[in-house]
Tab-separated table of C-alpha atoms and ligand atoms in Angstrom:
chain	number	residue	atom	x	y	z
V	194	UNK	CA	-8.539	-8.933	29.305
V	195	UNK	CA	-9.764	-10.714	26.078
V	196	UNK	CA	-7.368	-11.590	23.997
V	197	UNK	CA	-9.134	-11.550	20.753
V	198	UNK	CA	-6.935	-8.633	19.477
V	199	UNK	CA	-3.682	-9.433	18.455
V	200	UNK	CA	-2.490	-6.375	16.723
V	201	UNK	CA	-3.748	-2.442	16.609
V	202	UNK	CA	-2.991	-0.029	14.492
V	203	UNK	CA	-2.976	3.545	15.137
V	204	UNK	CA	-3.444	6.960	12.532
V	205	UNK	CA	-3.780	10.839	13.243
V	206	UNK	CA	-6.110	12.581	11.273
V	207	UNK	CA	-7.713	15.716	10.349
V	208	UNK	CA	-5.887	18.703	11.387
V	209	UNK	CA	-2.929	17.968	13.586
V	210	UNK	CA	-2.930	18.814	17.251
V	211	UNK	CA	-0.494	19.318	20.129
V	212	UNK	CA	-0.325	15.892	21.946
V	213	UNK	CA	-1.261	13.195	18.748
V	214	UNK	CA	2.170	12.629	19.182
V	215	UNK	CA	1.843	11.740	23.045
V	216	UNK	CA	-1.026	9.650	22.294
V	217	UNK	CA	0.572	7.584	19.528
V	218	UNK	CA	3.196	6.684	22.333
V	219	UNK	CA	0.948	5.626	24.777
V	220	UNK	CA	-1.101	3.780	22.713
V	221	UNK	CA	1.993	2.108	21.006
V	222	UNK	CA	3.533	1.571	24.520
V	223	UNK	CA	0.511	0.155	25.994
V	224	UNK	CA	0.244	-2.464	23.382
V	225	UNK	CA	3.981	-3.570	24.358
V	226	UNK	CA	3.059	-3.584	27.652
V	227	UNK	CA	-0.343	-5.693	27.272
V	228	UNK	CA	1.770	-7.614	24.484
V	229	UNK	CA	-0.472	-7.050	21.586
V	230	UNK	CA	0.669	-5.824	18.402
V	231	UNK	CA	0.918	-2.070	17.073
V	232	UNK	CA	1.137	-0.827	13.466
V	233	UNK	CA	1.726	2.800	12.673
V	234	UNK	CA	-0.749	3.940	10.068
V	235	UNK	CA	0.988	6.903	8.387
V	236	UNK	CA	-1.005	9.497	6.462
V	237	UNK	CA	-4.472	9.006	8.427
V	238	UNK	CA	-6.928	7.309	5.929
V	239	UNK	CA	-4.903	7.896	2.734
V	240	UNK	CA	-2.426	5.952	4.171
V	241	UNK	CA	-4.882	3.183	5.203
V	242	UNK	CA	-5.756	2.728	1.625
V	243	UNK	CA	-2.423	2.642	0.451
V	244	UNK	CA	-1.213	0.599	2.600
V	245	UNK	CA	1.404	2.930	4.414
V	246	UNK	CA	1.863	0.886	7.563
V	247	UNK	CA	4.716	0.434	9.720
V	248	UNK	CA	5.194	-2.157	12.731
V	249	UNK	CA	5.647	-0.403	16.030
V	250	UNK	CA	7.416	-0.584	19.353
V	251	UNK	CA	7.651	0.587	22.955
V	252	UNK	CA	11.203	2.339	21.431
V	253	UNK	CA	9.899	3.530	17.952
V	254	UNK	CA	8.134	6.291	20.233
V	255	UNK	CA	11.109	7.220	21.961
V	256	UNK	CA	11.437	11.642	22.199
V	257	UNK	CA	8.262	12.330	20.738
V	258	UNK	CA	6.102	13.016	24.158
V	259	UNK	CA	7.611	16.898	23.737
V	260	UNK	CA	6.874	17.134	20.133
V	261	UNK	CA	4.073	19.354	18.178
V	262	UNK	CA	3.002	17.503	14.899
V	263	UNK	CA	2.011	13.825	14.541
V	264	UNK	CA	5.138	11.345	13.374
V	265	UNK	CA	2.858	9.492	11.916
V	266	UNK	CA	2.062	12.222	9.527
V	267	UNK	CA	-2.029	13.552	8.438
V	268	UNK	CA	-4.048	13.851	5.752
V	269	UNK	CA	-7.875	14.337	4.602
V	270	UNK	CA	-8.562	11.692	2.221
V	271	UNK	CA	-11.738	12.212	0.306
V	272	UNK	CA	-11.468	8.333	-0.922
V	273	UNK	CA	-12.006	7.095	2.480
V	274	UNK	CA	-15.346	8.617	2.103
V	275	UNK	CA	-16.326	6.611	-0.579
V	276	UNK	CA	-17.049	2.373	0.390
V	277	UNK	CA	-14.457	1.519	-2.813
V	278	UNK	CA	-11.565	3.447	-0.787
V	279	UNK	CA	-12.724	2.159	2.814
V	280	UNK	CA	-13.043	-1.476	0.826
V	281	UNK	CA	-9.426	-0.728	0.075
V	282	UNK	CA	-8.416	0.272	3.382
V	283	UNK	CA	-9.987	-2.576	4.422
V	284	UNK	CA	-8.279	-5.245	2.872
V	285	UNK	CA	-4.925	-3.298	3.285
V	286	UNK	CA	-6.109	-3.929	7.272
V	287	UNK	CA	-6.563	-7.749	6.799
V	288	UNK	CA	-3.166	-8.345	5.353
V	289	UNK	CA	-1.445	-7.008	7.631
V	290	UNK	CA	-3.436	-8.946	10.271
V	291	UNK	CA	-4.394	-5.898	12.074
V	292	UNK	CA	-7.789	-6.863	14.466
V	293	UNK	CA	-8.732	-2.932	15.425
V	294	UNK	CA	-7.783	0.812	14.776
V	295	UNK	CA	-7.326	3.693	17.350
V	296	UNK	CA	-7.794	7.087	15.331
V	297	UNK	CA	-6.882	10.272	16.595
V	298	UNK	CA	-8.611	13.259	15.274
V	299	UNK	CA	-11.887	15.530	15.270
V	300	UNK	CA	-15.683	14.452	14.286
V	301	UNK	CA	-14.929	13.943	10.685
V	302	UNK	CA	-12.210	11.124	11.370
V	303	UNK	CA	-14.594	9.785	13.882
V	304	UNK	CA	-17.654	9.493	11.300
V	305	UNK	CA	-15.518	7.920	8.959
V	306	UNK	CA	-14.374	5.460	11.473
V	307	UNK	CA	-17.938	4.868	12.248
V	308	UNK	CA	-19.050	3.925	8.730
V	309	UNK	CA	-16.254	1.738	8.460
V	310	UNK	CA	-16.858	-0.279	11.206
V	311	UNK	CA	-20.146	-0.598	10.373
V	312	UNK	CA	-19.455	-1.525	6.719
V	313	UNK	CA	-16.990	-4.346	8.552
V	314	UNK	CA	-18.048	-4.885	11.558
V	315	UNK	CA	-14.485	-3.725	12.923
V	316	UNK	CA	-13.256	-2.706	16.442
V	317	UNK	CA	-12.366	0.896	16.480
V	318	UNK	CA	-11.822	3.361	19.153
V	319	UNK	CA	-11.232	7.510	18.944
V	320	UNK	CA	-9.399	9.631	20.776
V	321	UNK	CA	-10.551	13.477	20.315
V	322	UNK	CA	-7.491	15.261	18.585
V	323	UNK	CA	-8.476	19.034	17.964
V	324	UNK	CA	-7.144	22.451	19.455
V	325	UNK	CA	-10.936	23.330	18.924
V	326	UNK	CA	-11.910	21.465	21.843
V	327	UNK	CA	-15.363	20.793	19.904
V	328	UNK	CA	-16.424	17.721	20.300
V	329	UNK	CA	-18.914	16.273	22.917
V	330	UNK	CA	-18.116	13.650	25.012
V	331	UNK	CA	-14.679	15.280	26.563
V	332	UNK	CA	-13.926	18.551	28.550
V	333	UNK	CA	-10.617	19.126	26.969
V	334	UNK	CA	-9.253	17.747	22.971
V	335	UNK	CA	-5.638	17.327	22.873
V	336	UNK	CA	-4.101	20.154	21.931
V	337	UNK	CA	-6.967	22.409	23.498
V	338	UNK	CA	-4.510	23.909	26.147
V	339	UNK	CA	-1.445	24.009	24.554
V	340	UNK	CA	-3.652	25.942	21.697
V	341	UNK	CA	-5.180	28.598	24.790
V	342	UNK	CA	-1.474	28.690	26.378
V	343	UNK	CA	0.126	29.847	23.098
V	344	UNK	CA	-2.827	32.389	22.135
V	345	UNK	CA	-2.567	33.932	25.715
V	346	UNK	CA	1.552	34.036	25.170
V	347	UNK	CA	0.659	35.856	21.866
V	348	UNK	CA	-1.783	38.383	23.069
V	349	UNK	CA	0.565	39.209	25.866
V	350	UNK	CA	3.326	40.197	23.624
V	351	UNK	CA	0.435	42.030	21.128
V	352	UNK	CA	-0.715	43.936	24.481
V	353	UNK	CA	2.701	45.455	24.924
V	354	UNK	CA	2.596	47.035	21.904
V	355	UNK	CA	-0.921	48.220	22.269
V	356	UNK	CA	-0.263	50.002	25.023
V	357	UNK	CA	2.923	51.462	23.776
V	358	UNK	CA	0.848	53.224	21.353
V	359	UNK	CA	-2.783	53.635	22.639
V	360	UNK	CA	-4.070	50.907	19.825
V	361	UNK	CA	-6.748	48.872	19.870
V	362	UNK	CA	-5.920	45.445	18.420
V	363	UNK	CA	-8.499	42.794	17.053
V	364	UNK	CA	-7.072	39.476	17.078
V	365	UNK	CA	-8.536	36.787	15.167
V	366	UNK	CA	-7.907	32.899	17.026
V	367	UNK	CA	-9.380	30.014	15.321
V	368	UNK	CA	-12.074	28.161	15.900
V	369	UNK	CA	-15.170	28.765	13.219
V	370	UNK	CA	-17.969	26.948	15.062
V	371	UNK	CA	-17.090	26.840	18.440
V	372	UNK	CA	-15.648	30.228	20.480
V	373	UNK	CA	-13.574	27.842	23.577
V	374	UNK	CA	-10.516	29.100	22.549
V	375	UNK	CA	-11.494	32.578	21.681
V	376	UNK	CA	-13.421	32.739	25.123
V	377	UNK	CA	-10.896	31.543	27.357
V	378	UNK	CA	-7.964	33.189	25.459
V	379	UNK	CA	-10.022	36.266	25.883
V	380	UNK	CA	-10.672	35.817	29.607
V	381	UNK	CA	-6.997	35.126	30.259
V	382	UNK	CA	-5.612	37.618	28.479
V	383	UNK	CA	-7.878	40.046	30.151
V	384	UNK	CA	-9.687	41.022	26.818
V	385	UNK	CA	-11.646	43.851	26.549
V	386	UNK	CA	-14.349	42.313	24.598
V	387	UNK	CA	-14.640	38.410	23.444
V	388	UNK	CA	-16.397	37.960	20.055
V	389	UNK	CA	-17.472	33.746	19.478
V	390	UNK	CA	-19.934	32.325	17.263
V	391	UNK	CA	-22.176	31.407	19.854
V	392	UNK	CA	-23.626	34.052	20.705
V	393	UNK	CA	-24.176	37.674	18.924
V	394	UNK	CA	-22.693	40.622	20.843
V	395	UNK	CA	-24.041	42.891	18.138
V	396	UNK	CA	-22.031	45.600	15.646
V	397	UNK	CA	-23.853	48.598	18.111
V	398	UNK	CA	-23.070	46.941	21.806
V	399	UNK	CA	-18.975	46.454	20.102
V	400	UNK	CA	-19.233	50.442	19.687
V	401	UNK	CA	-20.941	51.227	23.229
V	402	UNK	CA	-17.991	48.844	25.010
V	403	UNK	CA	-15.277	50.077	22.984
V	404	UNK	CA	-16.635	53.793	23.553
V	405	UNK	CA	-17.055	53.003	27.466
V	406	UNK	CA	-13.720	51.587	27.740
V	407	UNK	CA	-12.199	54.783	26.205
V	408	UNK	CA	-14.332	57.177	28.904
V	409	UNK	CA	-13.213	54.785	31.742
V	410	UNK	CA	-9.442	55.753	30.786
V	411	UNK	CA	-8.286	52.981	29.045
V	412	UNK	CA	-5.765	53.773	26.379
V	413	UNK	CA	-5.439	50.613	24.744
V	414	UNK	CA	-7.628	47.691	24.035
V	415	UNK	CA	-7.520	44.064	22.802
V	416	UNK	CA	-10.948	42.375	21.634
V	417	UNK	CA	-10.614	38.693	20.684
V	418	UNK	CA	-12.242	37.799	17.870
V	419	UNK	CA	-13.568	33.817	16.789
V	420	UNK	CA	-12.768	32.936	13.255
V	421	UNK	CA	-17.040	32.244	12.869
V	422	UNK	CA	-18.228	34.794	14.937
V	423	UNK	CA	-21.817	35.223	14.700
V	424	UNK	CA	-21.886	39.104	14.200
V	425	UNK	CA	-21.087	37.957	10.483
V	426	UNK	CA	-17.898	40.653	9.951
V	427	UNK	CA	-14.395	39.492	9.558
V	428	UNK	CA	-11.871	41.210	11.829
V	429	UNK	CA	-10.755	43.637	8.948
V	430	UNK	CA	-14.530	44.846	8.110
V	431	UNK	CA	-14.539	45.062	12.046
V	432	UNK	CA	-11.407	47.482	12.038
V	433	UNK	CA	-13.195	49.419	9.470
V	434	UNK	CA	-16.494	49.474	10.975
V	435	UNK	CA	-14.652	50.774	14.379
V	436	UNK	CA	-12.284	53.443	12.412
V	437	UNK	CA	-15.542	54.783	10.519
V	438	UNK	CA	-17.495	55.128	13.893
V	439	UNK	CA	-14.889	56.050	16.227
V	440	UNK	CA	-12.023	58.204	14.427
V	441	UNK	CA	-10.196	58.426	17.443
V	442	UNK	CA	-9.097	54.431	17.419
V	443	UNK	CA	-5.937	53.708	16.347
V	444	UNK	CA	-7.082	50.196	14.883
V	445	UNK	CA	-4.704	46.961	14.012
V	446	UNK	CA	-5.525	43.672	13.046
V	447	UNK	CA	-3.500	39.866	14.022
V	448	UNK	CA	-4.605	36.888	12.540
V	449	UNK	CA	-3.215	34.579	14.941
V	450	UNK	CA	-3.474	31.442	12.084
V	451	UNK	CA	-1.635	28.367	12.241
V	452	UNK	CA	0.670	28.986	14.989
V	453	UNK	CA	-2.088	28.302	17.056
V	454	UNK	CA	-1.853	24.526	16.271
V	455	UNK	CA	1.763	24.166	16.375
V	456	UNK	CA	4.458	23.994	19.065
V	457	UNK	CA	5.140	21.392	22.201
V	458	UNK	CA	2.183	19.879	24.084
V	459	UNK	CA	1.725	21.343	27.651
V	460	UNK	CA	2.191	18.916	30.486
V	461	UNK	CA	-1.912	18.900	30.765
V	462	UNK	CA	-1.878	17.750	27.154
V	463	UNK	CA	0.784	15.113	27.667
V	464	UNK	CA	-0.785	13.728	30.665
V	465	UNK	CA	-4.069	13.719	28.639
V	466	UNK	CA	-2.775	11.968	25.787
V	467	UNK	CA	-1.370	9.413	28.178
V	468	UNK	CA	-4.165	8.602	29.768
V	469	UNK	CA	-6.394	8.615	26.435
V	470	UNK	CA	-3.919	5.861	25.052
V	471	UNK	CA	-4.205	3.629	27.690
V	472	UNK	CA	-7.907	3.734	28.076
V	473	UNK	CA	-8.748	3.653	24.157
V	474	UNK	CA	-6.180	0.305	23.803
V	475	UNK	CA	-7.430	-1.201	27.017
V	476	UNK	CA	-10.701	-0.808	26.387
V	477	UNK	CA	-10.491	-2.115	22.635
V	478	UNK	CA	-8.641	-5.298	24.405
V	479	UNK	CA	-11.884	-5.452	26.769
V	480	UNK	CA	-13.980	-6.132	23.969
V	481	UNK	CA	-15.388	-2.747	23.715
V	482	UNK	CA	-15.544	-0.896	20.116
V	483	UNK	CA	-17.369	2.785	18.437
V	484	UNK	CA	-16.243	4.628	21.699
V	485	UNK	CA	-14.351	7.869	22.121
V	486	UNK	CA	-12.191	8.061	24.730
V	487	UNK	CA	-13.113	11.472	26.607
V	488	UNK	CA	-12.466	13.344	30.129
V	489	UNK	CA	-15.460	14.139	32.109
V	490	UNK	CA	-15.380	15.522	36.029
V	491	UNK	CA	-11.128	14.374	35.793
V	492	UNK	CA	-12.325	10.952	34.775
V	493	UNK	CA	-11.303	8.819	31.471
V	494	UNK	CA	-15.267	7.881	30.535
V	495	UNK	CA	-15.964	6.402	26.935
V	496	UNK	CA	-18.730	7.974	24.908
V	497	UNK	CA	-20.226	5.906	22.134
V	498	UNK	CA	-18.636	7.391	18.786
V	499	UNK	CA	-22.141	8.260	16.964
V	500	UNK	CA	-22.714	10.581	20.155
V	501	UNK	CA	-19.529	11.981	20.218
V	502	UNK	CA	-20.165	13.446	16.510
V	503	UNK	CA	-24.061	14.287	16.756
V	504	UNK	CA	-23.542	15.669	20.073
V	505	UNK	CA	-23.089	19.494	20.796
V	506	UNK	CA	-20.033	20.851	22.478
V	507	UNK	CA	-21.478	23.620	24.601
V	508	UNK	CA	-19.243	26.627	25.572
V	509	UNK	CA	-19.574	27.532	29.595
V	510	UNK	CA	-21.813	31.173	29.232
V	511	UNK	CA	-20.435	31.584	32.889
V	512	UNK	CA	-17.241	32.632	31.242
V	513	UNK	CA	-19.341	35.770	29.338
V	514	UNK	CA	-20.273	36.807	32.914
V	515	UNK	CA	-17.133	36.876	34.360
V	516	UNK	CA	-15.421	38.152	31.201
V	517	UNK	CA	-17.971	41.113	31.684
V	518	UNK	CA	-17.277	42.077	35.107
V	519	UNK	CA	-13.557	42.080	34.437
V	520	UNK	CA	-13.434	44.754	31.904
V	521	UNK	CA	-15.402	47.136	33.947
R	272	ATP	P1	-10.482	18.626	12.479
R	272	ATP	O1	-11.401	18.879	13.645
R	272	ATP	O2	-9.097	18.943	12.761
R	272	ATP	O3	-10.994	19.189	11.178
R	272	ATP	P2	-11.540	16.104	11.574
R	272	ATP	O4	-11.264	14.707	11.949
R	272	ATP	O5	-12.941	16.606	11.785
R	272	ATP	O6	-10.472	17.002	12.301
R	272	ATP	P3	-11.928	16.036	8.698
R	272	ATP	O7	-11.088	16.564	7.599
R	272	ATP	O8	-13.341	16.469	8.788
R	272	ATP	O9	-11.128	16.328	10.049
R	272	ATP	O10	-11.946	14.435	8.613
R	272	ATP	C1	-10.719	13.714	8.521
R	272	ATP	C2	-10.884	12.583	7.556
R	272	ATP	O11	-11.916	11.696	8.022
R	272	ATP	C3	-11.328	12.972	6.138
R	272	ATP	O12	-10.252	13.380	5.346
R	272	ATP	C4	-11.923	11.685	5.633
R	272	ATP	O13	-10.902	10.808	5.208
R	272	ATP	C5	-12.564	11.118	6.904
R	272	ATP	N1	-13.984	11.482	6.902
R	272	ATP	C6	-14.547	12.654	7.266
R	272	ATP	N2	-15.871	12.635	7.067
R	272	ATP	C7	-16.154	11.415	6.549
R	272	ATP	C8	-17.356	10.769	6.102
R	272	ATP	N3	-18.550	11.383	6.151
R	272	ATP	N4	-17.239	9.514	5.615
R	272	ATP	C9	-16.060	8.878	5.572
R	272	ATP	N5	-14.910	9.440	5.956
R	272	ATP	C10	-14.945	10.689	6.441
């Protein structure tokens, strides 16, 4: 491997995710192993600017493979986005002799990390942190399927209540461009109808499905519902629009929120994270810069960063199909 790079620093940022914290240990443990440096950027770009860095080693990331959250803290730093705060950042980088960056985060930390290195012409490698699981490039963000498993755990408990009193619940799950987690969640929790903003189910073909469910004998129902999804209501206008139509619901609403992105990383996200850290630093130690690190057919591939942001995460329409067939 070359041995240009002496030292890498690492940051989280954007929303957190399940997993950063996995991936800041690999990637801090595979520089000890390859012998390279590793700086802890704390704060994501804010912290880069400020100059919140901390030297790392294989045993600052000791315990932190089970942990939700990022150690190394996150932020949205509007300064970055302007070249006087990246100039900052910058210079912050060259006195502490750091020769490359890993960032973990979603699109937004990746097109900053893009300008940058353009601006300097400086090595920098992403790995996709998002429970969204929207980015292209990657079958699975960390913190996807810890994200799905702790949806599915909540809609289990909501169902028990919905059938103890012949309700039908609409839960709300995040994700405001992209329905993965609403359309898996909804699949595995045996939904009754899966609402994304991909595609538009339509306010009349809700009624039909929630009136055929009722005739087939079901008692109770649970639709999942995407924060964006494209039939343009919020899940509270959608309780009203069901109450007005069809008296006989008894209607509730969840909002799932932020538990969604919290709680310990599932051993697929660990594993993931792992294996992201390794390729992202080994790869950056190859020579090799402006990639995301992504997993494609069970392999770690690198996608160049400016397709990882234009490109489109597509959700599998398969999943509608079979989705379908189960709630007949
Ligand atoms: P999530 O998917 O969780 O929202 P994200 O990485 O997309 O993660 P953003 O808030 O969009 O989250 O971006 C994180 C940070 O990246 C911003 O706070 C900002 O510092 C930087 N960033 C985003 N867009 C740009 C940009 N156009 N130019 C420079 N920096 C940017």
């Amino acid at each position: 491997m070359s041995n240009n790079i002496k030292k890498i620093a690492v940051l989280t940022s954007g929303g957190d995710a399940p997993g950063m914290n996995a991936a800041i240990r690999s990637v801090v443990r595979t520089c000890a192993y390859h012998n390279v440096g590793c700086v802890g950027i704390y704060r994501g770009y804010q912290g880069m600017i400020e100059g919140d860095f901390k030297e790392m080693n294989a045993r600052s990331v000791n315990n932190i493979i089970n942990r939700g959250g990022t150690i190394l803290k996150s932020a949205r730093s509007t300064e970055f986005q302007t070249p006087e705060g990246r100039e900052k950042a910058y210079k912050n980088l060259c006195d502490h002799d750091i020769d490359a960056f890993v960032v973990i985060g979603g699109d937004g930390s990746f097109t900053g990390a893009m300008l940058f290195s353009e601006s300097y012409d400086f090595p920098v490698m992403g790995i996709p942190g998002t429970i969204d699981n929207d980015i292209y490039g990657t079958s699975f963000t960390l913190g996807y399927d810890t994200a799905l498993n702790t949806v599915v755990e909540a809609i289990d408990k909501i169902r028990d209540t919905a059938i103890s009193h012949n309700r039908l619940f609409f839960v709300e799950v995040m994700g405001r461009d992209a329905g993965h987690i609403a359309l898996n969640t909804g699949l595995g929790a045996g939904a009754e109808e899966i609402l994304i903003p991909e595609e538009d189910l339509g306010l009349d073909r809700l009624l039909e499905s929630m009136e055929r469910s009722r005739r087939s004998g079901k008692s109770s129902s649970i639709v999942v519902v995407a924060e964006g999804d494209k039939i343009g209501k919020n899940v509270f206008e959608l309780k009203d629009y069901i109450e007005d139509n069809l008296p006989d619901y008894d209607v509730r609403v969840t909002v799932l929120g932020h538990i969604q992105r919290g709680g310990r990383p599932t051993c697929f996200d660990r594993v993931l994270a792992s294996r992201m850290g390794v390729k992202a630093v080994e790869s950056l130690l190859e020579g090799k810069t402006h990639y995301m690190v992504g997993l494609v057919k069970d392999k770690i591939v690198l996608t160049p960063l400016d397709q990882a942001v234009k490109g489109k995460s597509k959700i599998d329409r398969e999943l509608l199909r079979v989705s379908d067939i189960m709630t007949t």
